[in-house]
mmCIF file of C-alpha atoms in Angstrom:
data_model
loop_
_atom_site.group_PDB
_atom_site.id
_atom_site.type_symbol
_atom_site.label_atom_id
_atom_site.label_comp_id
_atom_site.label_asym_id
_atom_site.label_seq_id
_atom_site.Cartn_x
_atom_site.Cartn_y
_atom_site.Cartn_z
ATOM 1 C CA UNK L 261 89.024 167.165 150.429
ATOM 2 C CA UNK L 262 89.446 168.916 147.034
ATOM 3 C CA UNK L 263 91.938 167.631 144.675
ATOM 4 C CA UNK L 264 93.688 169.335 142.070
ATOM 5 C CA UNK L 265 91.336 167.254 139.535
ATOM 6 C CA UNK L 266 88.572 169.238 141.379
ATOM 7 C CA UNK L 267 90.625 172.444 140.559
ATOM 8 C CA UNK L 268 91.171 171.709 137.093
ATOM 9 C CA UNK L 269 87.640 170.981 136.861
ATOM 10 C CA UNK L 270 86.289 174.368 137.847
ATOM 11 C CA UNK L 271 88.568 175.440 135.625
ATOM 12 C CA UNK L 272 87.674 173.941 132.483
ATOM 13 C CA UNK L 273 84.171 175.251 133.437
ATOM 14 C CA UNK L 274 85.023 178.847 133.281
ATOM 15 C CA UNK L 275 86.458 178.319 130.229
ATOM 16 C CA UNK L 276 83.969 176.529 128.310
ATOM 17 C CA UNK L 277 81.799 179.674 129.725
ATOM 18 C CA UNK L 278 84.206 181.675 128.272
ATOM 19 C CA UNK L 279 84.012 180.263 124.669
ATOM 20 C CA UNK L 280 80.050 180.169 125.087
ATOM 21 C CA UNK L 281 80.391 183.994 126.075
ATOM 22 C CA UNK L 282 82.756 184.661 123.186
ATOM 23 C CA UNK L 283 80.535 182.358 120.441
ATOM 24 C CA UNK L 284 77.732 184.372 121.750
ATOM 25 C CA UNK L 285 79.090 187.678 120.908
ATOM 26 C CA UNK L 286 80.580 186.997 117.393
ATOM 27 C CA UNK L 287 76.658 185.568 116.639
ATOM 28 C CA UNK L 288 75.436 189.072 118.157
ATOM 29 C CA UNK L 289 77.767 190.974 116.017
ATOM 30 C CA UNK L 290 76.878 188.554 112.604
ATOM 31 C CA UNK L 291 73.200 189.326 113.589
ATOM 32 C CA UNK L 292 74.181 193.663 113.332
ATOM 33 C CA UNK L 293 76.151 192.694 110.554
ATOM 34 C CA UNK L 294 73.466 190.955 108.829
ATOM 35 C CA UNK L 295 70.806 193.108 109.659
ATOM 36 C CA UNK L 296 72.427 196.523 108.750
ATOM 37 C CA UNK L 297 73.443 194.527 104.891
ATOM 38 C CA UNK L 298 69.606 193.724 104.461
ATOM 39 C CA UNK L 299 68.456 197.494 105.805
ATOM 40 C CA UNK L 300 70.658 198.730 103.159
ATOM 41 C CA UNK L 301 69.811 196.673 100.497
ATOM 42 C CA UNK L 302 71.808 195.968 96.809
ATOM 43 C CA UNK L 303 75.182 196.325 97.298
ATOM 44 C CA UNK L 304 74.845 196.994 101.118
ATOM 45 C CA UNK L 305 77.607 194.176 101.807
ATOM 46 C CA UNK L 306 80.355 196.518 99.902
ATOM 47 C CA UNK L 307 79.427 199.853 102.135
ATOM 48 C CA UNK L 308 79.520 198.001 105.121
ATOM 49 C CA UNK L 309 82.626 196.148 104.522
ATOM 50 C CA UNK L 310 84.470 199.369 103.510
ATOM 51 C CA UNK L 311 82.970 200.940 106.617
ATOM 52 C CA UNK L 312 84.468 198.337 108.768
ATOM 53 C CA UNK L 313 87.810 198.089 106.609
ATOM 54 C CA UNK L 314 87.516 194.490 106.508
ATOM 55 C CA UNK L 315 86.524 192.582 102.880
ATOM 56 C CA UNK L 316 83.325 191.507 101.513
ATOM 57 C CA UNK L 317 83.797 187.918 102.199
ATOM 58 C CA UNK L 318 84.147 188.625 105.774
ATOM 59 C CA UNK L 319 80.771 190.519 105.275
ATOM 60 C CA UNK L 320 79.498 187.179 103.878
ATOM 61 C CA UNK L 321 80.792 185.174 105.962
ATOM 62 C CA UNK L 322 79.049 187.439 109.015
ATOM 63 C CA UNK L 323 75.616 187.038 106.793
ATOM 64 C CA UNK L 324 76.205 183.002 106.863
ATOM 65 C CA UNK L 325 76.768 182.825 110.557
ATOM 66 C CA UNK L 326 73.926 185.338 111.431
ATOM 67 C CA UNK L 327 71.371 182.945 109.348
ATOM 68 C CA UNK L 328 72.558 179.619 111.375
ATOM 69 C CA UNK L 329 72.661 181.120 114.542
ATOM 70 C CA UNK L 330 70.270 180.400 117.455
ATOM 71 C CA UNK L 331 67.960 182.539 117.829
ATOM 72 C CA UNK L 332 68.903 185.248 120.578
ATOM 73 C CA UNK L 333 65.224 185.826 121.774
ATOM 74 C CA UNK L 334 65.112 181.845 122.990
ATOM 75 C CA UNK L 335 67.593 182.201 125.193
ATOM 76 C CA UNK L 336 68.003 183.979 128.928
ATOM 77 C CA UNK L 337 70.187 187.581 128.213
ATOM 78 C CA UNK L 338 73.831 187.047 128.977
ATOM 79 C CA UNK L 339 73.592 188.586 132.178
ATOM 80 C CA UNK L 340 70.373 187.009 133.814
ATOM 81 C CA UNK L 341 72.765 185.076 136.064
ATOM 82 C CA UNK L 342 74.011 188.472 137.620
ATOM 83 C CA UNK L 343 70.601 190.157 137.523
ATOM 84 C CA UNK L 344 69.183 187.429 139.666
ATOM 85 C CA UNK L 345 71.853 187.472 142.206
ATOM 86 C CA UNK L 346 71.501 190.738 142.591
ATOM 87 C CA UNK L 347 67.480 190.640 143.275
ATOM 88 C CA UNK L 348 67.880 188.152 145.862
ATOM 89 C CA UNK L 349 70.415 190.219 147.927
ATOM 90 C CA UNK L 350 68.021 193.092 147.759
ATOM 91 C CA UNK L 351 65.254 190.708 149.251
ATOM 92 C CA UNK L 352 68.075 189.651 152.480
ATOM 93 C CA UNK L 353 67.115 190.688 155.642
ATOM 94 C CA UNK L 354 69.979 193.343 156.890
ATOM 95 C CA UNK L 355 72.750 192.351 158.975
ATOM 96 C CA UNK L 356 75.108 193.987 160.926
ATOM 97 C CA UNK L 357 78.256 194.960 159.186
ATOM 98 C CA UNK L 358 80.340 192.619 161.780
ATOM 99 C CA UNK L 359 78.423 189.682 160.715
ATOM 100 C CA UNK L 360 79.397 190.510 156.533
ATOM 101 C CA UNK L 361 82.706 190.708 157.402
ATOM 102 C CA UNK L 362 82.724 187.529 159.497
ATOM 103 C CA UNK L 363 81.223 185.604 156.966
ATOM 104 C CA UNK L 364 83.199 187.317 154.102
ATOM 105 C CA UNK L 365 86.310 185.593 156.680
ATOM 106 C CA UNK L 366 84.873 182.906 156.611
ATOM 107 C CA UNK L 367 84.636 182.548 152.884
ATOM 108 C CA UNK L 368 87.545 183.378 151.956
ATOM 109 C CA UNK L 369 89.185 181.007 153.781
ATOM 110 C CA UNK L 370 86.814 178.317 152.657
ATOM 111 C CA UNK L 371 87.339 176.504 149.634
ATOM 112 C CA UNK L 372 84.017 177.329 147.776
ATOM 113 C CA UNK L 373 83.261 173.980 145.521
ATOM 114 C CA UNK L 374 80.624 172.489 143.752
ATOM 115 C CA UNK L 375 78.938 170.916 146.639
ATOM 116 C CA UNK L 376 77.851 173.989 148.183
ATOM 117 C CA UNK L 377 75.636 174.124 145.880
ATOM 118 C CA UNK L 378 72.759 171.800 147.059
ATOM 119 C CA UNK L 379 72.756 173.881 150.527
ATOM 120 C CA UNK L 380 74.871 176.848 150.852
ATOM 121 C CA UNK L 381 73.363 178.375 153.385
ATOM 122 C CA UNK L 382 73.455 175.547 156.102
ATOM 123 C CA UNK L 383 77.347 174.832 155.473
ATOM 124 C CA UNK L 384 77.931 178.559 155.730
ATOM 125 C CA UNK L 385 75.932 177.838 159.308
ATOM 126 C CA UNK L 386 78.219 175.080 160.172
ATOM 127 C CA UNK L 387 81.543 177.364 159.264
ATOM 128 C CA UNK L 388 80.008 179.838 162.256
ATOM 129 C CA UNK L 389 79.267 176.936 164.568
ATOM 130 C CA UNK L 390 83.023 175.355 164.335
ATOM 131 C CA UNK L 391 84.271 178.977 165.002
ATOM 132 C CA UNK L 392 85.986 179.374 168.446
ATOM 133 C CA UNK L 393 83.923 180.850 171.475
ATOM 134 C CA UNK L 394 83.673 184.326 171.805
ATOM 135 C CA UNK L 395 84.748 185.301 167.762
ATOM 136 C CA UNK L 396 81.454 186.319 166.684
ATOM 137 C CA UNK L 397 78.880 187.953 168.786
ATOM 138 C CA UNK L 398 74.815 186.639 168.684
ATOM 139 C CA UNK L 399 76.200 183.250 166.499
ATOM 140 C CA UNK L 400 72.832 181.869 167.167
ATOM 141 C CA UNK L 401 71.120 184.568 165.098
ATOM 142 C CA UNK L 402 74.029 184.591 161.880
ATOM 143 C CA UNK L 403 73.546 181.112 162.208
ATOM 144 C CA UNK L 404 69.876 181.520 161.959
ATOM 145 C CA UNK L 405 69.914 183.730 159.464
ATOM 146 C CA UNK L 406 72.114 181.950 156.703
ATOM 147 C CA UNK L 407 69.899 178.608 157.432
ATOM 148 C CA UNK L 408 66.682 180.415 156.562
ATOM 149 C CA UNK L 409 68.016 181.966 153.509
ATOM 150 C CA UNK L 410 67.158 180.329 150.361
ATOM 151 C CA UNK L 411 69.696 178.151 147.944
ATOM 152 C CA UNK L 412 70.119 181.098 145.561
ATOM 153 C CA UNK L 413 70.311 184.034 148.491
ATOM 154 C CA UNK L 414 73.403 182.136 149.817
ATOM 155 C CA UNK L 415 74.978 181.692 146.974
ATOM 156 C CA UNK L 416 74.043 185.419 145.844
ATOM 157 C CA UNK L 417 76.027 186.391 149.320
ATOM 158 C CA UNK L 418 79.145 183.989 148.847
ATOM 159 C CA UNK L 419 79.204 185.419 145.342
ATOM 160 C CA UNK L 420 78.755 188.669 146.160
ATOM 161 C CA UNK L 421 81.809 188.145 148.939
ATOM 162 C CA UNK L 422 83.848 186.370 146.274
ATOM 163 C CA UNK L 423 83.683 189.773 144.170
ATOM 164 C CA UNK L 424 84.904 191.534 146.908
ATOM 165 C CA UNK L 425 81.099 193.764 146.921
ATOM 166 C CA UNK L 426 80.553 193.310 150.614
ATOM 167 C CA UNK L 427 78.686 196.856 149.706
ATOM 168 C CA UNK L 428 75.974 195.164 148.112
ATOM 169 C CA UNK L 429 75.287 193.155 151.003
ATOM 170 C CA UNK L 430 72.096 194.891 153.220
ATOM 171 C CA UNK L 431 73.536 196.733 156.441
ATOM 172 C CA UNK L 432 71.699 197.800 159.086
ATOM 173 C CA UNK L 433 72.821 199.524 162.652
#
């Protein structure tokens, strides 16, 4: 059973993403900042500044950060997470539309935690099995087909589900 703790937990995860989104950005825009300065050269700071109507010092102070920031080209782009996701749907075998918006039911009425993470794919299986007789034509085959795809397919499907793109799911018939 998930407990509000569990809630609050998730939570505090998005956030801290959020903050390492946001820190990420402001050392992206230091880096322009710092890099248009240097292309202009002696008194580069000033034209910048007054072309950003902000003051010199913030200028500086974008220089400073831009020098102790990591290095952006050692880390994965902000949006590999989304790019991958969206690979591994391509790769899915089609389904019928029936069976995305059964399991799309079925998700949404799940509570989606952390320990769907180690195996995604079978619990999504078991939600079909514990379904009543008769709601979902050919179970054997959904059920089938979410145990044989990998940790990172189901989670691309439950994600892509949880964003409401039941679109990007493959179709067929």
């Amino acid at each position: 059973m998930t407990t509000y703790f569990d809630h609050l937990a998730l939570a505090e995860q998005r956030i801290d993403h959020g903050t390492r989104e946001r820190s990420a950005g402001a050392d992206d825009r230091a880096r322009a900042i710092a890099d248009e300065v240097a292309r202009r050269g002696r008194g580069g700071a000033r034209v910048v500044a007054d072309e950003l109507g902000v003051s010199e010092k913030t200028i500086s102070q974008a220089v400073a950060r831009a020098r102790n920031a990591s290095d952006p080209h050692r880390t994965l782009p902000y949006d590999t997470l989304d790019r991958l996701l969206a690979a591994e749907l391509r790769d899915l075998a089609p389904l019928p539309a029936a069976h995305w918006q059964l399991l799309a039911w079925i998700v949404n009425s799940t509570v989606i935690d952390a320990t769907w993470i180690e195996e995604p794919g079978r619990l999504l299986s078991y939600e079909i099995e514990d379904l009543e007789e008769g709601q979902v034509s050919d179970v054997k085959a959904l059920t089938a087909a979410c145990k044989m795809w990998s940790r990172t397919q189901a989670l691309a499907v439950i994600d892509a589900i949880l964003r409401d793109d039941i679109a990007a799911l493959p179709t067929k018939g």
